[in-house]
């Protein structure tokens, strides 16, 4: 138990209790400022967080009935709120008694109440991050096949030619106007019928993993297909790419011995890039059979991934090159030992250093969004993003290397009457070449890796393909991209180490 300091003035316990009715003020009055400010911040912060999480959980929900939370979600939100307010009450009561004891010179031990506060924040964090151990365990079996596809995607990287046997039918989403025309059936050829010929598409996936609404159910009948053969469903909205709808998994069935089948399929959720996704659309539903033929050859996705990987390498290379060109001269202006000669040069030093810090403090993804708005989607935006960040990062590293050089050679050169520029060329640059090379190669490594992430938000390169394939659940193609990224990064790591050995 703490004891009163000899030089600490005695405080009124009654006044401390009265002030403690406002959380933390009693401790501050009694000289326990750290405790006082901790209580003052804890109680309103946890109260606001509790109200927020209860609102998110559905307490006092006001909105569309279709999006209303379940009773279980509301009960869980109430349970969390009650627990947190109990914690607040315990901390508040403790703070009242602690304020009195602190005024008397015998503050209470804060270890237990500290653990309670930490546990309260832990519970809030558990709720905010939606940790679900049960889901993680029960869905463990689902990740195995996906990891297998990513770990060994080469079965889809090299493919044979494909002979397609298919039939299509059109569906209006939603209903409106004249119904789609039906095609004439040809004996022996694949043919589809669908009922109804229009309806509403499925909604977005909800937090529980289900779609709301489910979308109109289409009854599909097919005949004239090859018998006893796998048949897959494909959906193609207007002005958009064809994709495979999912119903727990991709829609796949086998035809019977006569080459016929029936299928009930909900109209899938889809979007039209750059358009109003609530407007009337006429989409094409295709049922397709594929047979492999001919020799193996690189798949279209492998060729596309290789092309984007080369783009990624050059994105990192060009951004590093542009960064070096500007970071090199600016680093001399950001070196305090070279720019502290007078107020003017010192002001330039402060300005350049501040500029470096501002650029570096903003994440590259934020800069990527800015440049995408400026110059549009593509590798040019990614190059500008990484180049800007490279200028700030290398400029700072270069300037610190300059500030750590030996002053002796500079003084010797200055003694000969050399100009400032001559001092830089003959006294500074020879000393900073090794660290400059090391920093440059290191930044190149960073830019190659970062270019994949920049691509995710539209900055070009293989990252754009990777996120697109993941969203389409095309894990084989995603695995190809991941393998290429790993191979290229490994090769570049080895190349950079060899270059570093030659200069350092």
CSV table of C-alpha atoms in Angstrom, one decimal:
chain,number,residue,atom,x,y,z
A,1,UNK,CA,0.0,0.0,0.0
A,2,UNK,CA,1.3,3.4,-1.0
A,3,UNK,CA,2.2,5.9,1.8
A,4,UNK,CA,1.9,9.6,1.7
A,5,UNK,CA,5.0,11.6,0.7
A,6,UNK,CA,6.4,13.8,3.4
A,7,UNK,CA,6.1,17.0,1.4
A,8,UNK,CA,2.6,16.2,0.0
A,9,UNK,CA,0.0,18.5,1.6
A,10,UNK,CA,-3.0,16.9,3.4
A,11,UNK,CA,-6.3,16.9,1.4
A,12,UNK,CA,-9.9,16.9,2.6
A,13,UNK,CA,-11.4,13.4,2.2
A,14,UNK,CA,-14.9,14.8,2.0
A,15,UNK,CA,-14.0,17.2,-0.7
A,16,UNK,CA,-12.2,14.5,-2.6
A,17,UNK,CA,-15.3,12.3,-2.4
A,18,UNK,CA,-17.5,15.1,-3.7
A,19,UNK,CA,-15.1,15.9,-6.6
A,20,UNK,CA,-14.9,12.2,-7.4
A,21,UNK,CA,-18.6,12.2,-8.3
A,22,UNK,CA,-17.1,13.5,-11.6
A,23,UNK,CA,-14.9,10.6,-12.6
A,24,UNK,CA,-11.2,11.2,-12.0
A,25,UNK,CA,-11.5,14.7,-10.4
A,26,UNK,CA,-11.2,13.3,-6.8
A,27,UNK,CA,-7.9,11.6,-7.6
A,28,UNK,CA,-6.6,14.7,-9.4
A,29,UNK,CA,-7.4,16.8,-6.3
A,30,UNK,CA,-5.7,14.3,-4.1
A,31,UNK,CA,-2.5,14.5,-6.1
A,32,UNK,CA,-3.0,11.2,-8.0
A,33,UNK,CA,-3.1,12.9,-11.4
A,34,UNK,CA,-2.2,9.8,-13.5
A,35,UNK,CA,-5.0,7.8,-11.9
A,36,UNK,CA,-7.4,10.7,-12.2
A,37,UNK,CA,-6.9,11.2,-15.9
A,38,UNK,CA,-7.0,7.4,-16.5
A,39,UNK,CA,-10.5,7.2,-14.9
A,40,UNK,CA,-11.6,10.4,-16.6
A,41,UNK,CA,-10.8,8.9,-20.0
A,42,UNK,CA,-11.9,5.3,-19.3
A,43,UNK,CA,-15.5,5.8,-18.1
A,44,UNK,CA,-16.8,8.0,-21.0
A,45,UNK,CA,-14.7,6.1,-23.6
A,46,UNK,CA,-16.1,2.7,-22.6
A,47,UNK,CA,-19.6,4.1,-22.3
A,48,UNK,CA,-19.5,5.5,-25.8
A,49,UNK,CA,-18.0,2.2,-27.2
A,50,UNK,CA,-20.7,0.2,-25.4
A,51,UNK,CA,-23.5,2.4,-26.9
A,52,UNK,CA,-21.9,2.1,-30.3
A,53,UNK,CA,-21.6,-1.7,-30.2
A,54,UNK,CA,-25.2,-2.0,-28.9
A,55,UNK,CA,-26.4,0.1,-31.8
A,56,UNK,CA,-24.4,-2.0,-34.3
A,57,UNK,CA,-25.8,-5.1,-32.7
A,58,UNK,CA,-29.4,-4.0,-33.4
A,59,UNK,CA,-30.6,-2.4,-30.1
A,60,UNK,CA,-33.3,0.2,-31.0
A,61,UNK,CA,-32.9,-0.7,-34.7
A,62,UNK,CA,-34.8,1.6,-37.1
A,63,UNK,CA,-34.7,0.7,-40.8
A,64,UNK,CA,-35.9,-1.8,-43.4
A,65,UNK,CA,-37.4,-5.0,-42.0
A,66,UNK,CA,-35.4,-7.1,-44.4
A,67,UNK,CA,-32.2,-5.8,-42.8
A,68,UNK,CA,-33.4,-6.0,-39.2
A,69,UNK,CA,-31.1,-8.0,-36.8
A,70,UNK,CA,-32.1,-11.3,-35.5
A,71,UNK,CA,-33.2,-11.8,-31.9
A,72,UNK,CA,-30.0,-13.6,-31.1
A,73,UNK,CA,-27.9,-10.6,-32.3
A,74,UNK,CA,-30.0,-8.2,-30.2
A,75,UNK,CA,-29.6,-10.4,-27.1
A,76,UNK,CA,-25.9,-10.5,-27.7
A,77,UNK,CA,-25.7,-6.7,-28.0
A,78,UNK,CA,-27.7,-6.3,-24.8
A,79,UNK,CA,-25.4,-8.8,-23.0
A,80,UNK,CA,-22.3,-6.9,-24.2
A,81,UNK,CA,-23.7,-3.6,-23.1
A,82,UNK,CA,-24.7,-4.8,-19.7
A,83,UNK,CA,-21.3,-6.3,-19.1
A,84,UNK,CA,-19.5,-3.1,-20.1
A,85,UNK,CA,-21.8,-0.9,-18.0
A,86,UNK,CA,-21.2,-3.1,-15.0
A,87,UNK,CA,-17.4,-2.6,-15.6
A,88,UNK,CA,-18.0,1.1,-15.7
A,89,UNK,CA,-20.0,1.0,-12.4
A,90,UNK,CA,-17.2,-1.0,-10.7
A,91,UNK,CA,-14.5,1.4,-11.9
A,92,UNK,CA,-16.7,4.4,-10.8
A,93,UNK,CA,-17.2,3.0,-7.3
A,94,UNK,CA,-13.6,2.1,-7.0
A,95,UNK,CA,-12.6,5.7,-8.0
A,96,UNK,CA,-14.9,7.1,-5.3
A,97,UNK,CA,-13.2,5.1,-2.6
A,98,UNK,CA,-9.8,5.6,-4.1
A,99,UNK,CA,-10.2,9.3,-4.1
A,100,UNK,CA,-11.0,9.3,-0.4
A,101,UNK,CA,-8.1,7.0,0.4
A,102,UNK,CA,-5.7,9.0,-1.7
A,103,UNK,CA,-6.7,12.2,0.1
A,104,UNK,CA,-5.9,10.4,3.4
A,105,UNK,CA,-2.5,9.4,1.9
A,106,UNK,CA,-3.3,5.7,1.4
A,107,UNK,CA,-4.4,5.2,-2.2
A,108,UNK,CA,-5.9,1.8,-3.2
A,109,UNK,CA,-4.0,-0.8,-5.2
A,110,UNK,CA,-4.8,-0.3,-8.9
A,111,UNK,CA,-3.7,-3.6,-10.3
A,112,UNK,CA,-7.1,-5.4,-10.2
A,113,UNK,CA,-9.1,-2.4,-11.5
A,114,UNK,CA,-6.4,-2.1,-14.3
A,115,UNK,CA,-7.0,-5.8,-15.2
A,116,UNK,CA,-10.7,-5.2,-15.3
A,117,UNK,CA,-10.3,-2.2,-17.6
A,118,UNK,CA,-8.0,-4.1,-19.9
A,119,UNK,CA,-10.5,-7.0,-20.0
A,120,UNK,CA,-13.3,-4.6,-20.9
A,121,UNK,CA,-11.3,-3.3,-23.9
A,122,UNK,CA,-10.5,-6.9,-24.9
A,123,UNK,CA,-14.2,-7.8,-24.9
A,124,UNK,CA,-14.9,-4.7,-27.1
A,125,UNK,CA,-12.1,-5.7,-29.4
A,126,UNK,CA,-13.5,-9.2,-29.7
A,127,UNK,CA,-16.9,-7.9,-30.7
A,128,UNK,CA,-15.5,-5.2,-33.1
A,129,UNK,CA,-13.3,-7.7,-35.0
A,130,UNK,CA,-16.2,-10.3,-35.0
A,131,UNK,CA,-14.0,-13.1,-33.8
A,132,UNK,CA,-15.9,-16.4,-34.2
A,133,UNK,CA,-14.0,-19.4,-33.1
A,134,UNK,CA,-16.9,-21.8,-33.8
A,135,UNK,CA,-17.0,-20.7,-37.4
A,136,UNK,CA,-13.2,-21.0,-37.7
A,137,UNK,CA,-13.3,-24.6,-36.5
A,138,UNK,CA,-16.5,-25.7,-38.3
A,139,UNK,CA,-15.4,-24.3,-41.6
A,140,UNK,CA,-11.9,-25.6,-41.4
A,141,UNK,CA,-12.6,-28.3,-43.9
A,142,UNK,CA,-13.6,-25.8,-46.5
A,143,UNK,CA,-10.2,-24.1,-46.7
A,144,UNK,CA,-8.3,-27.3,-47.5
A,145,UNK,CA,-9.5,-27.6,-51.2
A,146,UNK,CA,-8.9,-23.9,-51.7
A,147,UNK,CA,-5.4,-24.1,-50.3
A,148,UNK,CA,-4.7,-27.1,-52.5
A,149,UNK,CA,-5.7,-25.1,-55.6
A,150,UNK,CA,-3.5,-22.2,-54.6
A,151,UNK,CA,-0.5,-24.4,-53.6
A,152,UNK,CA,-0.5,-26.3,-56.9
A,153,UNK,CA,-2.4,-24.4,-59.7
A,154,UNK,CA,-0.4,-25.7,-62.6
A,155,UNK,CA,-3.1,-28.1,-63.7
A,156,UNK,CA,-5.0,-25.1,-64.9
A,157,UNK,CA,-1.9,-23.2,-66.1
A,158,UNK,CA,-1.3,-25.6,-69.0
A,159,UNK,CA,-4.5,-26.8,-70.7
A,160,UNK,CA,-5.6,-28.6,-73.8
A,161,UNK,CA,-8.0,-27.3,-76.4
A,162,UNK,CA,-11.6,-27.4,-75.5
A,163,UNK,CA,-14.6,-28.4,-77.6
A,164,UNK,CA,-17.8,-26.8,-76.3
A,165,UNK,CA,-21.3,-28.2,-76.6
A,166,UNK,CA,-23.7,-25.6,-75.3
A,167,UNK,CA,-27.1,-23.9,-75.5
A,168,UNK,CA,-28.2,-20.5,-74.2
A,169,UNK,CA,-31.4,-18.7,-73.2
A,170,UNK,CA,-32.1,-15.1,-72.3
A,171,UNK,CA,-33.6,-13.9,-69.0
A,172,UNK,CA,-34.8,-10.3,-68.2
A,173,UNK,CA,-33.8,-8.9,-64.8
A,174,UNK,CA,-36.2,-7.5,-63.5
A,175,UNK,CA,-39.4,-8.2,-65.5
A,176,UNK,CA,-40.3,-5.4,-67.9
A,177,UNK,CA,-41.1,-4.9,-71.5
A,178,UNK,CA,-41.6,-7.7,-74.1
A,179,UNK,CA,-40.3,-11.1,-73.0
A,180,UNK,CA,-37.1,-12.5,-74.6
A,181,UNK,CA,-37.7,-14.4,-77.9
A,182,UNK,CA,-37.2,-18.1,-77.9
A,183,UNK,CA,-34.9,-19.8,-80.3
A,184,UNK,CA,-36.0,-22.6,-82.6
A,185,UNK,CA,-35.1,-26.1,-81.5
A,186,UNK,CA,-32.9,-28.1,-83.9
A,187,UNK,CA,-33.2,-31.9,-83.6
A,188,UNK,CA,-30.0,-33.3,-82.1
A,189,UNK,CA,-28.6,-30.0,-81.1
A,190,UNK,CA,-28.5,-28.7,-77.4
A,191,UNK,CA,-31.6,-26.8,-76.5
A,192,UNK,CA,-32.7,-24.9,-73.3
A,193,UNK,CA,-36.1,-23.8,-72.0
A,194,UNK,CA,-36.5,-21.5,-68.9
A,195,UNK,CA,-39.5,-20.6,-66.8
A,196,UNK,CA,-40.1,-17.8,-65.9
A,197,UNK,CA,-38.2,-15.7,-68.5
A,198,UNK,CA,-37.7,-12.8,-66.1
A,199,UNK,CA,-37.3,-12.1,-62.4
A,200,UNK,CA,-35.3,-10.4,-59.6
A,201,UNK,CA,-31.6,-11.0,-58.9
A,202,UNK,CA,-30.2,-12.2,-55.6
A,203,UNK,CA,-29.0,-9.6,-53.1
A,204,UNK,CA,-25.6,-9.1,-51.5
A,205,UNK,CA,-24.2,-11.7,-49.1
A,206,UNK,CA,-25.2,-10.9,-45.5
A,207,UNK,CA,-22.9,-11.2,-42.4
A,208,UNK,CA,-24.3,-14.7,-41.8
A,209,UNK,CA,-23.1,-15.9,-45.2
A,210,UNK,CA,-26.6,-16.0,-46.8
A,211,UNK,CA,-28.1,-13.8,-49.5
A,212,UNK,CA,-31.1,-11.6,-49.0
A,213,UNK,CA,-33.2,-11.7,-51.1
A,214,UNK,CA,-32.4,-15.1,-52.7
A,215,UNK,CA,-33.5,-14.1,-56.2
A,216,UNK,CA,-36.2,-15.5,-58.5
A,217,UNK,CA,-36.0,-19.3,-59.0
A,218,UNK,CA,-35.6,-20.3,-62.7
A,219,UNK,CA,-36.7,-23.7,-63.8
A,220,UNK,CA,-34.4,-24.8,-66.5
A,221,UNK,CA,-34.8,-27.9,-68.8
A,222,UNK,CA,-32.1,-29.0,-71.3
A,223,UNK,CA,-32.1,-31.6,-74.0
A,224,UNK,CA,-29.9,-32.6,-76.9
A,225,UNK,CA,-26.7,-32.5,-74.8
A,226,UNK,CA,-24.1,-35.3,-74.7
A,227,UNK,CA,-25.4,-38.0,-72.3
A,228,UNK,CA,-23.8,-38.7,-68.9
A,229,UNK,CA,-21.5,-35.8,-69.1
A,230,UNK,CA,-20.7,-32.9,-66.7
A,231,UNK,CA,-22.6,-29.7,-67.6
A,232,UNK,CA,-21.9,-26.3,-66.0
A,233,UNK,CA,-24.0,-23.1,-65.7
A,234,UNK,CA,-22.7,-19.7,-66.9
A,235,UNK,CA,-24.3,-16.3,-66.6
A,236,UNK,CA,-23.5,-13.2,-68.7
A,237,UNK,CA,-25.0,-9.8,-68.0
A,238,UNK,CA,-24.9,-7.2,-70.7
A,239,UNK,CA,-21.7,-5.1,-71.0
A,240,UNK,CA,-20.0,-7.5,-68.6
A,241,UNK,CA,-17.9,-10.7,-68.5
A,242,UNK,CA,-19.4,-14.2,-68.3
A,243,UNK,CA,-19.2,-15.8,-64.8
A,244,UNK,CA,-20.2,-19.0,-63.1
A,245,UNK,CA,-23.1,-18.5,-60.6
A,246,UNK,CA,-22.7,-20.2,-57.3
A,247,UNK,CA,-25.2,-22.1,-55.1
A,248,UNK,CA,-23.1,-23.3,-52.2
A,249,UNK,CA,-20.5,-24.0,-55.0
A,250,UNK,CA,-20.4,-23.7,-58.8
A,251,UNK,CA,-23.5,-25.0,-60.4
A,252,UNK,CA,-22.5,-28.3,-62.0
A,253,UNK,CA,-24.7,-31.3,-62.9
A,254,UNK,CA,-24.6,-34.5,-65.1
A,255,UNK,CA,-26.9,-35.1,-67.9
A,256,UNK,CA,-28.8,-38.4,-68.0
A,257,UNK,CA,-28.5,-41.3,-70.5
A,258,UNK,CA,-30.7,-39.3,-73.0
A,259,UNK,CA,-28.7,-36.1,-72.7
A,260,UNK,CA,-31.4,-34.3,-70.8
A,261,UNK,CA,-31.5,-32.5,-67.4
A,262,UNK,CA,-33.6,-30.2,-65.2
A,263,UNK,CA,-32.2,-27.5,-62.9
A,264,UNK,CA,-33.7,-25.0,-60.5
A,265,UNK,CA,-31.4,-21.9,-60.2
A,266,UNK,CA,-31.8,-18.6,-58.4
A,267,UNK,CA,-31.0,-15.6,-60.5
A,268,UNK,CA,-27.5,-14.7,-59.3
A,269,UNK,CA,-26.3,-11.3,-58.0
A,270,UNK,CA,-24.4,-9.4,-60.6
A,271,UNK,CA,-23.3,-5.9,-61.4
A,272,UNK,CA,-22.6,-3.9,-64.5
A,273,UNK,CA,-19.3,-1.9,-64.4
A,274,UNK,CA,-19.9,1.8,-64.7
A,275,UNK,CA,-23.7,1.4,-64.9
A,276,UNK,CA,-26.9,1.7,-62.8
A,277,UNK,CA,-27.2,-1.8,-61.4
A,278,UNK,CA,-30.9,-1.4,-60.7
A,279,UNK,CA,-31.9,-0.9,-64.3
A,280,UNK,CA,-33.5,-3.4,-66.6
A,281,UNK,CA,-31.0,-5.9,-68.1
A,282,UNK,CA,-31.2,-8.9,-70.5
A,283,UNK,CA,-28.8,-11.5,-69.4
A,284,UNK,CA,-27.7,-14.8,-71.1
A,285,UNK,CA,-27.8,-18.1,-69.3
A,286,UNK,CA,-25.7,-20.8,-70.8
A,287,UNK,CA,-25.4,-24.5,-70.0
A,288,UNK,CA,-22.1,-25.8,-71.3
A,289,UNK,CA,-20.3,-29.1,-71.8
A,290,UNK,CA,-16.6,-29.1,-72.5
A,291,UNK,CA,-14.3,-31.9,-73.8
A,292,UNK,CA,-10.5,-31.5,-73.8
A,293,UNK,CA,-8.6,-32.2,-77.1
A,294,UNK,CA,-5.2,-31.6,-78.6
A,295,UNK,CA,-1.8,-30.9,-76.9
A,296,UNK,CA,-1.1,-29.0,-73.7
A,297,UNK,CA,-0.5,-25.3,-74.1
A,298,UNK,CA,-0.3,-22.3,-71.7
A,299,UNK,CA,-3.7,-21.2,-70.5
A,300,UNK,CA,-5.0,-17.7,-71.2
A,301,UNK,CA,-4.8,-16.9,-67.5
A,302,UNK,CA,-1.2,-18.0,-67.3
A,303,UNK,CA,-0.2,-15.8,-70.3
A,304,UNK,CA,-2.2,-12.9,-68.8
A,305,UNK,CA,-0.5,-13.4,-65.4
A,306,UNK,CA,3.0,-13.5,-67.0
A,307,UNK,CA,2.1,-10.3,-68.9
A,308,UNK,CA,1.0,-8.5,-65.7
A,309,UNK,CA,4.0,-9.9,-63.8
A,310,UNK,CA,6.3,-8.2,-66.3
A,311,UNK,CA,4.2,-5.1,-65.9
A,312,UNK,CA,4.6,-5.3,-62.1
A,313,UNK,CA,8.4,-5.7,-62.4
A,314,UNK,CA,8.7,-2.6,-64.6
A,315,UNK,CA,6.3,-0.7,-62.3
A,316,UNK,CA,8.7,-1.3,-59.4
A,317,UNK,CA,11.7,-0.5,-61.6
A,318,UNK,CA,10.4,2.7,-63.1
A,319,UNK,CA,9.1,4.0,-59.8
A,320,UNK,CA,12.5,3.3,-58.2
A,321,UNK,CA,14.3,5.0,-61.0
A,322,UNK,CA,12.1,8.1,-60.9
A,323,UNK,CA,12.5,8.1,-57.1
A,324,UNK,CA,16.3,8.0,-57.3
A,325,UNK,CA,16.5,10.9,-59.8
A,326,UNK,CA,14.6,13.2,-57.4
A,327,UNK,CA,15.6,11.8,-54.0
A,328,UNK,CA,19.4,12.1,-54.8
A,329,UNK,CA,19.6,15.9,-55.2
A,330,UNK,CA,16.9,16.6,-52.5
A,331,UNK,CA,18.8,14.5,-50.0
A,332,UNK,CA,21.6,17.0,-49.9
A,333,UNK,CA,19.1,19.8,-49.2
A,334,UNK,CA,17.7,17.6,-46.3
A,335,UNK,CA,21.1,17.0,-44.6
A,336,UNK,CA,21.5,19.3,-41.6
A,337,UNK,CA,25.3,19.2,-41.6
A,338,UNK,CA,25.3,20.7,-45.1
A,339,UNK,CA,22.5,23.2,-44.8
A,340,UNK,CA,23.0,24.8,-41.4
A,341,UNK,CA,25.4,27.4,-42.6
A,342,UNK,CA,22.8,30.3,-42.5
A,343,UNK,CA,19.1,30.9,-41.9
A,344,UNK,CA,18.2,30.6,-45.5
A,345,UNK,CA,19.7,27.2,-46.1
A,346,UNK,CA,18.4,26.0,-42.7
A,347,UNK,CA,14.9,27.0,-43.7
A,348,UNK,CA,15.3,24.9,-46.9
A,349,UNK,CA,16.5,22.0,-44.8
A,350,UNK,CA,13.4,22.2,-42.6
A,351,UNK,CA,11.1,22.6,-45.6
A,352,UNK,CA,12.5,19.5,-47.4
A,353,UNK,CA,12.5,17.4,-44.3
A,354,UNK,CA,8.9,18.3,-43.5
A,355,UNK,CA,7.9,17.5,-47.0
A,356,UNK,CA,9.5,14.1,-46.8
A,357,UNK,CA,7.8,13.4,-43.5
A,358,UNK,CA,4.4,14.4,-44.8
A,359,UNK,CA,4.7,12.2,-47.9
A,360,UNK,CA,5.9,9.2,-45.9
A,361,UNK,CA,3.2,9.6,-43.3
A,362,UNK,CA,0.5,8.9,-45.9
A,363,UNK,CA,0.1,5.3,-46.9
A,364,UNK,CA,0.9,4.4,-50.5
A,365,UNK,CA,-2.7,3.1,-51.0
A,366,UNK,CA,-4.0,6.6,-50.2
A,367,UNK,CA,-1.6,8.1,-52.8
A,368,UNK,CA,-2.7,5.5,-55.2
A,369,UNK,CA,-6.4,6.6,-54.9
A,370,UNK,CA,-5.3,10.2,-55.5
A,371,UNK,CA,-3.3,9.3,-58.6
A,372,UNK,CA,-6.0,7.0,-60.0
A,373,UNK,CA,-8.4,10.0,-59.8
A,374,UNK,CA,-5.8,12.1,-61.5
A,375,UNK,CA,-4.5,9.9,-64.3
A,376,UNK,CA,-7.0,7.0,-64.2
A,377,UNK,CA,-6.6,3.3,-63.6
A,378,UNK,CA,-3.5,1.5,-64.7
A,379,UNK,CA,0.2,1.1,-64.2
A,380,UNK,CA,0.9,4.9,-64.7
A,381,UNK,CA,-1.0,5.7,-61.5
A,382,UNK,CA,0.9,2.9,-59.7
A,383,UNK,CA,4.2,4.2,-60.9
A,384,UNK,CA,3.5,7.7,-59.7
A,385,UNK,CA,2.4,6.4,-56.3
A,386,UNK,CA,5.5,4.4,-55.6
A,387,UNK,CA,7.8,7.0,-57.1
A,388,UNK,CA,6.4,9.7,-54.8
A,389,UNK,CA,6.8,7.4,-51.8
A,390,UNK,CA,10.3,6.4,-52.9
A,391,UNK,CA,11.4,10.0,-53.2
A,392,UNK,CA,10.4,10.6,-49.5
A,393,UNK,CA,11.8,7.4,-48.2
A,394,UNK,CA,15.1,7.4,-50.1
A,395,UNK,CA,15.5,11.2,-49.5
A,396,UNK,CA,15.3,10.6,-45.8
A,397,UNK,CA,17.7,7.6,-45.8
A,398,UNK,CA,20.1,9.4,-48.1
A,399,UNK,CA,20.1,12.6,-46.0
A,400,UNK,CA,20.8,10.6,-42.8
A,401,UNK,CA,23.7,8.9,-44.5
A,402,UNK,CA,25.1,12.3,-45.5
A,403,UNK,CA,24.7,13.5,-41.9
A,404,UNK,CA,26.8,10.6,-40.7
A,405,UNK,CA,29.8,11.1,-42.9
A,406,UNK,CA,33.3,11.9,-41.6
A,407,UNK,CA,33.9,15.6,-41.3
A,408,UNK,CA,37.7,15.4,-41.7
A,409,UNK,CA,37.7,15.1,-45.5
A,410,UNK,CA,35.2,18.0,-45.8
A,411,UNK,CA,37.4,20.3,-43.7
A,412,UNK,CA,40.4,19.4,-45.7
A,413,UNK,CA,38.7,20.2,-49.0
A,414,UNK,CA,37.3,23.4,-47.6
A,415,UNK,CA,40.7,24.4,-46.5
A,416,UNK,CA,41.8,24.5,-50.1
A,417,UNK,CA,39.2,27.1,-50.9
A,418,UNK,CA,36.8,24.7,-52.6
A,419,UNK,CA,33.2,25.8,-53.3
A,420,UNK,CA,30.2,24.2,-51.7
A,421,UNK,CA,29.5,22.1,-54.8
A,422,UNK,CA,33.1,20.9,-55.0
A,423,UNK,CA,32.9,19.9,-51.3
A,424,UNK,CA,29.8,17.8,-52.2
A,425,UNK,CA,31.4,16.2,-55.3
A,426,UNK,CA,34.8,15.4,-53.8
A,427,UNK,CA,34.1,15.0,-50.1
A,428,UNK,CA,30.5,13.8,-49.6
A,429,UNK,CA,29.6,11.7,-52.6
A,430,UNK,CA,32.6,9.2,-52.3
A,431,UNK,CA,31.6,8.5,-48.7
A,432,UNK,CA,27.9,8.0,-49.4
A,433,UNK,CA,28.0,5.8,-52.5
A,434,UNK,CA,27.9,2.4,-50.5
A,435,UNK,CA,24.9,3.3,-48.3
A,436,UNK,CA,23.1,4.9,-51.2
A,437,UNK,CA,23.5,1.7,-53.2
A,438,UNK,CA,22.3,-0.4,-50.3
A,439,UNK,CA,19.3,1.8,-49.6
A,440,UNK,CA,18.4,1.9,-53.3
A,441,UNK,CA,18.4,-1.8,-53.7
A,442,UNK,CA,16.4,-2.2,-50.5
A,443,UNK,CA,13.8,0.2,-51.8
A,444,UNK,CA,13.6,-1.6,-55.1
A,445,UNK,CA,12.7,-4.8,-53.2
A,446,UNK,CA,10.0,-2.9,-51.4
A,447,UNK,CA,8.6,-1.4,-54.6
A,448,UNK,CA,8.4,-4.8,-56.3
A,449,UNK,CA,6.4,-6.1,-53.3
A,450,UNK,CA,4.3,-3.0,-52.9
A,451,UNK,CA,3.4,-2.9,-56.6
A,452,UNK,CA,1.3,-6.0,-56.1
A,453,UNK,CA,-0.7,-4.3,-53.4
A,454,UNK,CA,-1.0,-1.1,-55.4
A,455,UNK,CA,-2.5,-3.2,-58.2
A,456,UNK,CA,-5.3,-4.3,-55.9
A,457,UNK,CA,-6.8,-0.8,-55.9
A,458,UNK,CA,-6.3,-0.3,-59.6
A,459,UNK,CA,-2.7,0.7,-59.9
A,460,UNK,CA,-1.8,-1.9,-62.5
A,461,UNK,CA,0.3,-5.0,-62.3
A,462,UNK,CA,-0.5,-8.5,-61.2
A,463,UNK,CA,-2.2,-7.3,-58.0
A,464,UNK,CA,-5.3,-6.2,-60.0
A,465,UNK,CA,-5.6,-9.7,-61.5
A,466,UNK,CA,-5.0,-11.4,-58.2
A,467,UNK,CA,-7.8,-9.6,-56.4
A,468,UNK,CA,-10.2,-10.0,-59.3
A,469,UNK,CA,-9.6,-13.8,-59.4
A,470,UNK,CA,-10.0,-14.1,-55.6
A,471,UNK,CA,-13.4,-12.2,-55.8
A,472,UNK,CA,-14.5,-14.6,-58.6
A,473,UNK,CA,-13.4,-17.6,-56.4
A,474,UNK,CA,-11.0,-18.6,-59.2
A,475,UNK,CA,-8.4,-20.0,-56.8
A,476,UNK,CA,-6.5,-21.9,-59.5
A,477,UNK,CA,-5.7,-18.6,-61.3
A,478,UNK,CA,-5.1,-16.8,-58.0
A,479,UNK,CA,-2.6,-19.6,-57.2
A,480,UNK,CA,-0.8,-18.9,-60.5
A,481,UNK,CA,-0.5,-15.2,-59.6
A,482,UNK,CA,0.8,-16.0,-56.1
A,483,UNK,CA,3.4,-18.4,-57.5
A,484,UNK,CA,4.6,-15.9,-60.0
A,485,UNK,CA,4.9,-13.2,-57.3
A,486,UNK,CA,6.9,-15.6,-55.1
A,487,UNK,CA,9.2,-16.7,-57.9
A,488,UNK,CA,9.9,-13.2,-59.1
A,489,UNK,CA,10.5,-11.8,-55.6
A,490,UNK,CA,12.9,-14.7,-54.8
A,491,UNK,CA,14.8,-14.1,-58.0
A,492,UNK,CA,15.0,-10.3,-57.4
A,493,UNK,CA,16.1,-10.9,-53.8
A,494,UNK,CA,19.0,-13.0,-55.1
A,495,UNK,CA,19.9,-10.5,-57.8
A,496,UNK,CA,19.8,-7.6,-55.4
A,497,UNK,CA,22.1,-9.5,-52.9
A,498,UNK,CA,24.6,-10.0,-55.8
A,499,UNK,CA,24.5,-6.4,-56.8
A,500,UNK,CA,24.9,-5.3,-53.2
A,501,UNK,CA,28.1,-7.5,-52.8
A,502,UNK,CA,29.6,-5.7,-55.8
A,503,UNK,CA,29.2,-2.2,-54.4
A,504,UNK,CA,29.4,-2.7,-50.6
